[in-house]
Amino acid sequence: SFDNSYFRLLLMVEWTPSSEKFAKRDRVQYRDPNDSLIMLPSDIALIQDEGFRRYVELYASDQERFRRDFGAAFGKLLALGTNG
């Protein structure tokens, strides 16, 4: 279902960096303790940066707010379109 679990996982899980060869390149990914989920550096940046972290915390704690904000942003995207 469409919910705020992404934001909750970002905050609740202890993500460990893992440097391995992905697509024949050295890439960093972050893994959960069970080695069943990964996050990318761009995901982890959301909790490391104070400006973004406040939104992660907000959306992790308030699913309705996340849905409302996402719906408004996605609606604008659909209405205005994209170049490309």
CSV table of C-alpha atoms in Angstrom, one decimal:
chain,number,residue,atom,x,y,z
A,1,SER,CA,0.0,0.0,0.0
A,2,PHE,CA,1.0,3.6,-0.4
A,3,ASP,CA,2.2,4.8,3.0
A,4,ASN,CA,5.0,6.5,4.9
A,5,SER,CA,7.0,3.3,5.6
A,6,TYR,CA,10.0,4.6,3.6
A,7,PHE,CA,10.4,7.5,6.0
A,8,ARG,CA,9.9,5.3,9.1
A,9,LEU,CA,12.5,2.9,7.8
A,10,LEU,CA,15.0,5.7,7.2
A,11,LEU,CA,14.7,6.6,10.9
A,12,MET,CA,14.2,3.3,12.6
A,13,VAL,CA,16.8,1.1,10.9
A,14,GLU,CA,20.5,1.3,11.6
A,15,TRP,CA,21.9,1.6,8.1
A,16,THR,CA,25.5,0.2,7.5
A,17,PRO,CA,27.5,1.3,4.5
A,18,SER,CA,28.6,-1.5,2.2
A,19,SER,CA,31.1,-1.0,-0.6
A,20,GLU,CA,30.8,-3.7,-3.2
A,21,LYS,CA,31.0,-3.9,-6.9
A,22,PHE,CA,27.6,-3.0,-8.4
A,23,ALA,CA,27.3,-2.8,-12.1
A,24,LYS,CA,31.1,-3.3,-12.4
A,25,ARG,CA,31.7,-0.1,-10.4
A,26,ASP,CA,32.5,0.6,-6.8
A,27,ARG,CA,29.3,1.9,-5.3
A,28,VAL,CA,28.2,2.5,-1.8
A,29,GLN,CA,24.9,1.1,-0.6
A,30,TYR,CA,23.5,1.0,2.9
A,31,ARG,CA,22.2,-2.2,4.3
A,32,ASP,CA,19.9,-3.1,7.1
A,33,PRO,CA,21.1,-5.5,9.9
A,34,ASN,CA,19.2,-8.4,8.2
A,35,ASP,CA,20.8,-7.6,4.9
A,36,SER,CA,17.4,-7.6,3.3
A,37,LEU,CA,17.0,-3.9,2.5
A,38,ILE,CA,19.2,-1.3,0.9
A,39,MET,CA,19.3,2.5,0.8
A,40,LEU,CA,21.3,4.6,-1.5
A,41,PRO,CA,23.6,7.5,-0.5
A,42,SER,CA,20.8,9.9,-1.7
A,43,ASP,CA,18.4,8.2,0.7
A,44,ILE,CA,20.8,8.5,3.7
A,45,ALA,CA,21.5,12.1,2.8
A,46,LEU,CA,17.8,12.8,3.7
A,47,ILE,CA,18.5,11.9,7.4
A,48,GLN,CA,22.0,13.4,7.6
A,49,ASP,CA,21.0,16.9,6.4
A,50,GLU,CA,19.1,18.9,9.0
A,51,GLY,CA,16.9,20.7,6.3
A,52,PHE,CA,15.7,17.4,4.9
A,53,ARG,CA,15.6,15.4,8.1
A,54,ARG,CA,12.8,17.5,9.5
A,55,TYR,CA,10.6,16.4,6.6
A,56,VAL,CA,11.6,12.8,7.1
A,57,GLU,CA,10.7,13.0,10.7
A,58,LEU,CA,7.4,14.8,9.9
A,59,TYR,CA,6.3,12.3,7.3
A,60,ALA,CA,7.5,9.3,9.4
A,61,SER,CA,5.2,10.5,12.2
A,62,ASP,CA,2.2,11.7,10.2
A,63,GLN,CA,1.1,9.5,7.4
A,64,GLU,CA,-1.9,11.7,6.5
A,65,ARG,CA,0.4,14.8,6.2
A,66,PHE,CA,2.7,12.8,3.9
A,67,ARG,CA,-0.3,11.7,1.7
A,68,ARG,CA,-1.7,15.2,1.5
A,69,ASP,CA,1.7,16.8,0.6
A,70,PHE,CA,2.6,14.1,-1.9
A,71,GLY,CA,-0.9,14.4,-3.5
A,72,ALA,CA,-0.5,18.2,-3.9
A,73,ALA,CA,3.0,17.9,-5.4
A,74,PHE,CA,2.1,15.0,-7.7
A,75,GLY,CA,-1.1,16.9,-8.8
A,76,LYS,CA,1.0,19.9,-9.8
A,77,LEU,CA,3.4,17.6,-11.7
A,78,LEU,CA,0.5,16.1,-13.6
A,79,ALA,CA,-1.1,19.5,-14.3
A,80,LEU,CA,2.0,21.2,-15.4
A,81,GLY,CA,3.7,18.3,-17.2
A,82,THR,CA,7.4,17.8,-17.7
A,83,ASN,CA,9.8,18.7,-20.4
A,84,GLY,CA,11.2,15.6,-21.9
